[in-house]
mmCIF file of C-alpha atoms in Angstrom:
data_model
loop_
_atom_site.group_PDB
_atom_site.id
_atom_site.type_symbol
_atom_site.label_atom_id
_atom_site.label_comp_id
_atom_site.label_asym_id
_atom_site.label_seq_id
_atom_site.Cartn_x
_atom_site.Cartn_y
_atom_site.Cartn_z
ATOM 1 C CA UNK A 1 3.166 3.106 11.095
ATOM 2 C CA UNK A 2 4.791 5.774 13.082
ATOM 3 C CA UNK A 3 4.995 4.871 16.768
ATOM 4 C CA UNK A 4 8.241 3.132 17.759
ATOM 5 C CA UNK A 5 6.673 0.565 20.209
ATOM 6 C CA UNK A 6 3.859 -0.300 17.826
ATOM 7 C CA UNK A 7 6.376 -0.684 14.809
ATOM 8 C CA UNK A 8 8.382 -3.145 16.877
ATOM 9 C CA UNK A 9 5.312 -4.987 18.018
ATOM 10 C CA UNK A 10 3.919 -5.423 14.511
ATOM 11 C CA UNK A 11 7.313 -6.273 13.106
ATOM 12 C CA UNK A 12 7.338 -9.308 15.356
ATOM 13 C CA UNK A 13 4.417 -10.661 13.543
ATOM 14 C CA UNK A 14 6.592 -10.693 10.282
ATOM 15 C CA UNK A 15 4.307 -8.951 7.720
ATOM 16 C CA UNK A 16 5.666 -8.835 4.186
ATOM 17 C CA UNK A 17 5.332 -5.074 3.960
ATOM 18 C CA UNK A 18 5.209 -2.236 6.523
ATOM 19 C CA UNK A 19 3.942 1.187 5.302
ATOM 20 C CA UNK A 20 4.824 4.739 6.436
ATOM 21 C CA UNK A 21 2.721 7.430 5.178
ATOM 22 C CA UNK A 22 4.548 10.647 4.017
ATOM 23 C CA UNK A 23 1.358 12.661 2.904
ATOM 24 C CA UNK A 24 1.357 15.559 5.211
ATOM 25 C CA UNK A 25 -2.572 15.823 5.049
ATOM 26 C CA UNK A 26 -3.010 12.311 6.303
ATOM 27 C CA UNK A 27 -3.908 11.633 9.954
ATOM 28 C CA UNK A 28 -1.324 8.767 9.606
ATOM 29 C CA UNK A 29 1.476 11.049 8.687
ATOM 30 C CA UNK A 30 4.857 9.442 9.731
ATOM 31 C CA UNK A 31 7.025 12.646 9.372
ATOM 32 C CA UNK A 32 8.571 12.138 12.826
ATOM 33 C CA UNK A 33 9.020 8.281 12.733
ATOM 34 C CA UNK A 34 12.289 7.007 14.316
ATOM 35 C CA UNK A 35 14.427 6.344 11.223
ATOM 36 C CA UNK A 36 16.953 4.274 13.049
ATOM 37 C CA UNK A 37 14.168 1.864 14.176
ATOM 38 C CA UNK A 38 12.843 1.667 10.656
ATOM 39 C CA UNK A 39 16.284 1.022 9.147
ATOM 40 C CA UNK A 40 16.731 -1.887 11.611
ATOM 41 C CA UNK A 41 13.570 -3.720 10.800
ATOM 42 C CA UNK A 42 14.132 -7.367 9.494
ATOM 43 C CA UNK A 43 15.117 -7.581 5.846
ATOM 44 C CA UNK A 44 12.106 -9.872 5.328
ATOM 45 C CA UNK A 45 9.843 -6.831 5.799
ATOM 46 C CA UNK A 46 9.736 -4.453 2.878
ATOM 47 C CA UNK A 47 9.790 -0.898 4.174
ATOM 48 C CA UNK A 48 7.316 1.011 2.162
ATOM 49 C CA UNK A 49 6.890 4.761 1.868
ATOM 50 C CA UNK A 50 3.454 5.899 0.957
ATOM 51 C CA UNK A 51 3.268 9.266 -1.014
ATOM 52 C CA UNK A 52 0.627 11.325 -2.731
ATOM 53 C CA UNK A 53 1.886 13.546 -5.564
ATOM 54 C CA UNK A 54 5.257 14.004 -3.895
ATOM 55 C CA UNK A 55 8.173 15.297 -5.894
ATOM 56 C CA UNK A 56 11.190 13.045 -6.681
ATOM 57 C CA UNK A 57 13.326 14.727 -4.200
ATOM 58 C CA UNK A 58 10.959 14.255 -1.422
ATOM 59 C CA UNK A 59 10.699 10.595 -2.171
ATOM 60 C CA UNK A 60 14.490 10.315 -2.527
ATOM 61 C CA UNK A 61 14.924 11.959 0.850
ATOM 62 C CA UNK A 62 12.624 9.585 2.741
ATOM 63 C CA UNK A 63 13.977 6.587 0.578
ATOM 64 C CA UNK A 64 17.554 7.297 1.678
ATOM 65 C CA UNK A 65 16.632 8.163 5.358
ATOM 66 C CA UNK A 66 14.495 5.001 5.970
ATOM 67 C CA UNK A 67 16.358 2.783 3.435
ATOM 68 C CA UNK A 68 12.950 2.098 1.740
ATOM 69 C CA UNK A 69 12.522 -1.052 -0.244
ATOM 70 C CA UNK A 70 9.292 0.109 -1.971
ATOM 71 C CA UNK A 71 7.112 3.029 -2.523
ATOM 72 C CA UNK A 72 3.333 3.178 -2.831
ATOM 73 C CA UNK A 73 2.076 6.102 -4.918
ATOM 74 C CA UNK A 74 -1.482 7.227 -4.319
ATOM 75 C CA UNK A 75 -1.723 10.402 -6.414
ATOM 76 C CA UNK A 76 -1.803 11.388 -10.075
ATOM 77 C CA UNK A 77 1.741 10.202 -10.737
ATOM 78 C CA UNK A 78 2.519 9.542 -14.460
ATOM 79 C CA UNK A 79 4.023 6.438 -15.819
ATOM 80 C CA UNK A 80 7.176 8.369 -16.577
ATOM 81 C CA UNK A 81 7.438 9.450 -12.973
ATOM 82 C CA UNK A 82 6.849 5.895 -11.675
ATOM 83 C CA UNK A 83 9.539 4.571 -14.136
ATOM 84 C CA UNK A 84 12.120 7.047 -12.790
ATOM 85 C CA UNK A 85 11.676 5.563 -9.282
ATOM 86 C CA UNK A 86 11.649 1.942 -10.478
ATOM 87 C CA UNK A 87 14.910 2.582 -12.437
ATOM 88 C CA UNK A 88 16.698 3.419 -9.128
ATOM 89 C CA UNK A 89 15.971 -0.038 -7.925
ATOM 90 C CA UNK A 90 13.056 0.697 -5.714
ATOM 91 C CA UNK A 91 9.817 -1.407 -5.984
ATOM 92 C CA UNK A 92 6.916 0.666 -7.178
ATOM 93 C CA UNK A 93 3.269 0.086 -6.197
ATOM 94 C CA UNK A 94 0.860 2.419 -8.093
ATOM 95 C CA UNK A 95 -2.518 2.858 -6.290
ATOM 96 C CA UNK A 96 -5.751 3.363 -8.244
ATOM 97 C CA UNK A 97 -9.067 4.408 -6.573
ATOM 98 C CA UNK A 98 -11.762 2.055 -8.078
ATOM 99 C CA UNK A 99 -15.200 3.214 -8.818
ATOM 100 C CA UNK A 100 -18.015 2.172 -11.119
ATOM 101 C CA UNK A 101 -16.681 4.254 -14.019
ATOM 102 C CA UNK A 102 -12.960 3.556 -13.607
ATOM 103 C CA UNK A 103 -11.212 3.143 -16.921
ATOM 104 C CA UNK A 104 -9.159 0.019 -16.468
ATOM 105 C CA UNK A 105 -7.648 0.551 -19.875
ATOM 106 C CA UNK A 106 -5.651 3.400 -18.215
ATOM 107 C CA UNK A 107 -3.609 0.790 -16.458
ATOM 108 C CA UNK A 108 -2.047 -0.246 -19.712
ATOM 109 C CA UNK A 109 0.162 2.915 -19.693
ATOM 110 C CA UNK A 110 1.726 1.712 -16.318
ATOM 111 C CA UNK A 111 2.628 -1.839 -17.148
ATOM 112 C CA UNK A 112 6.257 -1.265 -17.713
ATOM 113 C CA UNK A 113 6.593 1.437 -15.125
ATOM 114 C CA UNK A 114 5.384 -0.227 -11.865
ATOM 115 C CA UNK A 115 5.924 -3.495 -10.146
ATOM 116 C CA UNK A 116 2.330 -3.833 -8.727
ATOM 117 C CA UNK A 117 -0.975 -2.184 -8.883
ATOM 118 C CA UNK A 118 -2.839 -1.500 -5.735
ATOM 119 C CA UNK A 119 -6.678 -1.148 -6.085
ATOM 120 C CA UNK A 120 -8.308 0.923 -3.393
ATOM 121 C CA UNK A 121 -11.671 2.619 -2.822
ATOM 122 C CA UNK A 122 -11.921 5.830 -4.750
ATOM 123 C CA UNK A 123 -11.833 8.807 -2.301
ATOM 124 C CA UNK A 124 -11.031 12.442 -2.274
ATOM 125 C CA UNK A 125 -8.576 11.707 0.432
ATOM 126 C CA UNK A 126 -6.434 9.182 -1.601
ATOM 127 C CA UNK A 127 -7.421 6.194 0.523
ATOM 128 C CA UNK A 128 -7.830 5.676 4.220
ATOM 129 C CA UNK A 129 -11.734 5.727 3.972
ATOM 130 C CA UNK A 130 -12.338 2.441 5.577
ATOM 131 C CA UNK A 131 -14.742 1.612 2.797
ATOM 132 C CA UNK A 132 -14.825 -1.433 0.485
ATOM 133 C CA UNK A 133 -15.210 -1.004 -3.220
ATOM 134 C CA UNK A 134 -17.198 -3.513 -5.366
ATOM 135 C CA UNK A 135 -14.570 -6.334 -6.192
ATOM 136 C CA UNK A 136 -16.551 -7.453 -9.164
ATOM 137 C CA UNK A 137 -15.239 -4.397 -10.929
ATOM 138 C CA UNK A 138 -11.780 -6.010 -10.963
ATOM 139 C CA UNK A 139 -13.174 -8.428 -13.749
ATOM 140 C CA UNK A 140 -12.695 -5.471 -16.120
ATOM 141 C CA UNK A 141 -8.916 -5.454 -15.443
ATOM 142 C CA UNK A 142 -7.396 -7.254 -18.390
ATOM 143 C CA UNK A 143 -3.761 -6.741 -17.355
ATOM 144 C CA UNK A 144 -1.335 -9.424 -16.151
ATOM 145 C CA UNK A 145 0.099 -7.145 -13.542
ATOM 146 C CA UNK A 146 -0.060 -8.575 -10.026
ATOM 147 C CA UNK A 147 -2.106 -6.396 -7.582
ATOM 148 C CA UNK A 148 -2.691 -5.457 -3.931
ATOM 149 C CA UNK A 149 -6.227 -5.453 -2.745
ATOM 150 C CA UNK A 150 -7.061 -2.495 -0.484
ATOM 151 C CA UNK A 151 -9.967 -0.485 0.848
ATOM 152 C CA UNK A 152 -11.732 -1.040 4.156
ATOM 153 C CA UNK A 153 -10.692 -4.679 4.509
ATOM 154 C CA UNK A 154 -11.557 -6.263 7.844
ATOM 155 C CA UNK A 155 -11.268 -9.698 9.413
ATOM 156 C CA UNK A 156 -14.834 -10.703 8.276
ATOM 157 C CA UNK A 157 -13.817 -10.230 4.606
ATOM 158 C CA UNK A 158 -10.661 -12.343 4.683
ATOM 159 C CA UNK A 159 -12.481 -15.681 3.960
ATOM 160 C CA UNK A 160 -14.057 -14.085 0.933
ATOM 161 C CA UNK A 161 -10.760 -12.817 -0.225
ATOM 162 C CA UNK A 162 -9.142 -16.242 0.156
ATOM 163 C CA UNK A 163 -11.830 -17.479 -2.259
ATOM 164 C CA UNK A 164 -10.966 -14.916 -5.073
ATOM 165 C CA UNK A 165 -9.887 -16.973 -8.000
ATOM 166 C CA UNK A 166 -7.303 -14.559 -9.472
ATOM 167 C CA UNK A 167 -3.645 -15.489 -9.870
ATOM 168 C CA UNK A 168 -2.935 -11.791 -10.021
ATOM 169 C CA UNK A 169 -3.879 -11.055 -6.496
ATOM 170 C CA UNK A 170 -0.480 -10.797 -4.772
ATOM 171 C CA UNK A 171 -1.191 -9.021 -1.439
ATOM 172 C CA UNK A 172 -3.902 -7.611 0.874
ATOM 173 C CA UNK A 173 -3.454 -4.290 2.301
ATOM 174 C CA UNK A 174 -4.579 -4.060 6.036
ATOM 175 C CA UNK A 175 -4.899 -0.562 7.309
ATOM 176 C CA UNK A 176 -7.814 1.413 8.925
ATOM 177 C CA UNK A 177 -9.877 -1.562 10.016
ATOM 178 C CA UNK A 178 -6.794 -2.840 11.945
ATOM 179 C CA UNK A 179 -6.103 0.306 13.902
ATOM 180 C CA UNK A 180 -6.683 1.483 17.382
ATOM 181 C CA UNK A 181 -6.324 4.925 16.151
ATOM 182 C CA UNK A 182 -4.861 6.560 12.989
ATOM 183 C CA UNK A 183 -1.307 5.174 12.561
ATOM 184 C CA UNK A 184 -1.458 2.825 15.453
ATOM 185 C CA UNK A 185 -2.135 -0.923 14.604
ATOM 186 C CA UNK A 186 -4.181 -3.276 16.617
ATOM 187 C CA UNK A 187 -1.636 -6.049 17.517
ATOM 188 C CA UNK A 188 -4.234 -8.400 18.977
ATOM 189 C CA UNK A 189 -6.431 -8.152 15.936
ATOM 190 C CA UNK A 190 -3.461 -8.544 13.401
ATOM 191 C CA UNK A 191 -2.138 -11.498 15.466
ATOM 192 C CA UNK A 192 -5.316 -13.476 14.366
ATOM 193 C CA UNK A 193 -4.078 -13.302 10.807
ATOM 194 C CA UNK A 194 -0.253 -13.875 11.214
ATOM 195 C CA UNK A 195 -0.202 -17.354 12.631
#
């Protein structure tokens, strides 16, 4: 999210989280978002900064400016790095790109350092591919950590997601398939979900 009118339009649907991408190479980069509008969002919406290998100072800058409630980390952030953010009282969502050879045992290092995992499709661009990964791979996840499901999710997959019998499935990340253009969400499409 980055366009003021679009932010307010989607906020009216009362999503649980609203993401703002601060990865300069992303076509959804929100570097010029209206901070005052973001700060005034309802407290029921967790304002979430999305970062890729950013330093702590950069995350702190946006965290303060937008009064972020959560951060979503899509790079190679270490458990120690994640823990430093979590200890500041900000919710930490650590993203992992899932592929056939993903080592789910690596998640164990992050159990105490993050609040949630986010499982996305593995891409060189750190997400945003619009592609779905093989959800069967999640059976290899032996942790108890709740997770967000991400990666090319569209309306036609929501019924399948609703049938996933996994108590750890906490949230569904709706991004590229619910956009009119990068960073601009399709209100009419999202309205079909938020009833």
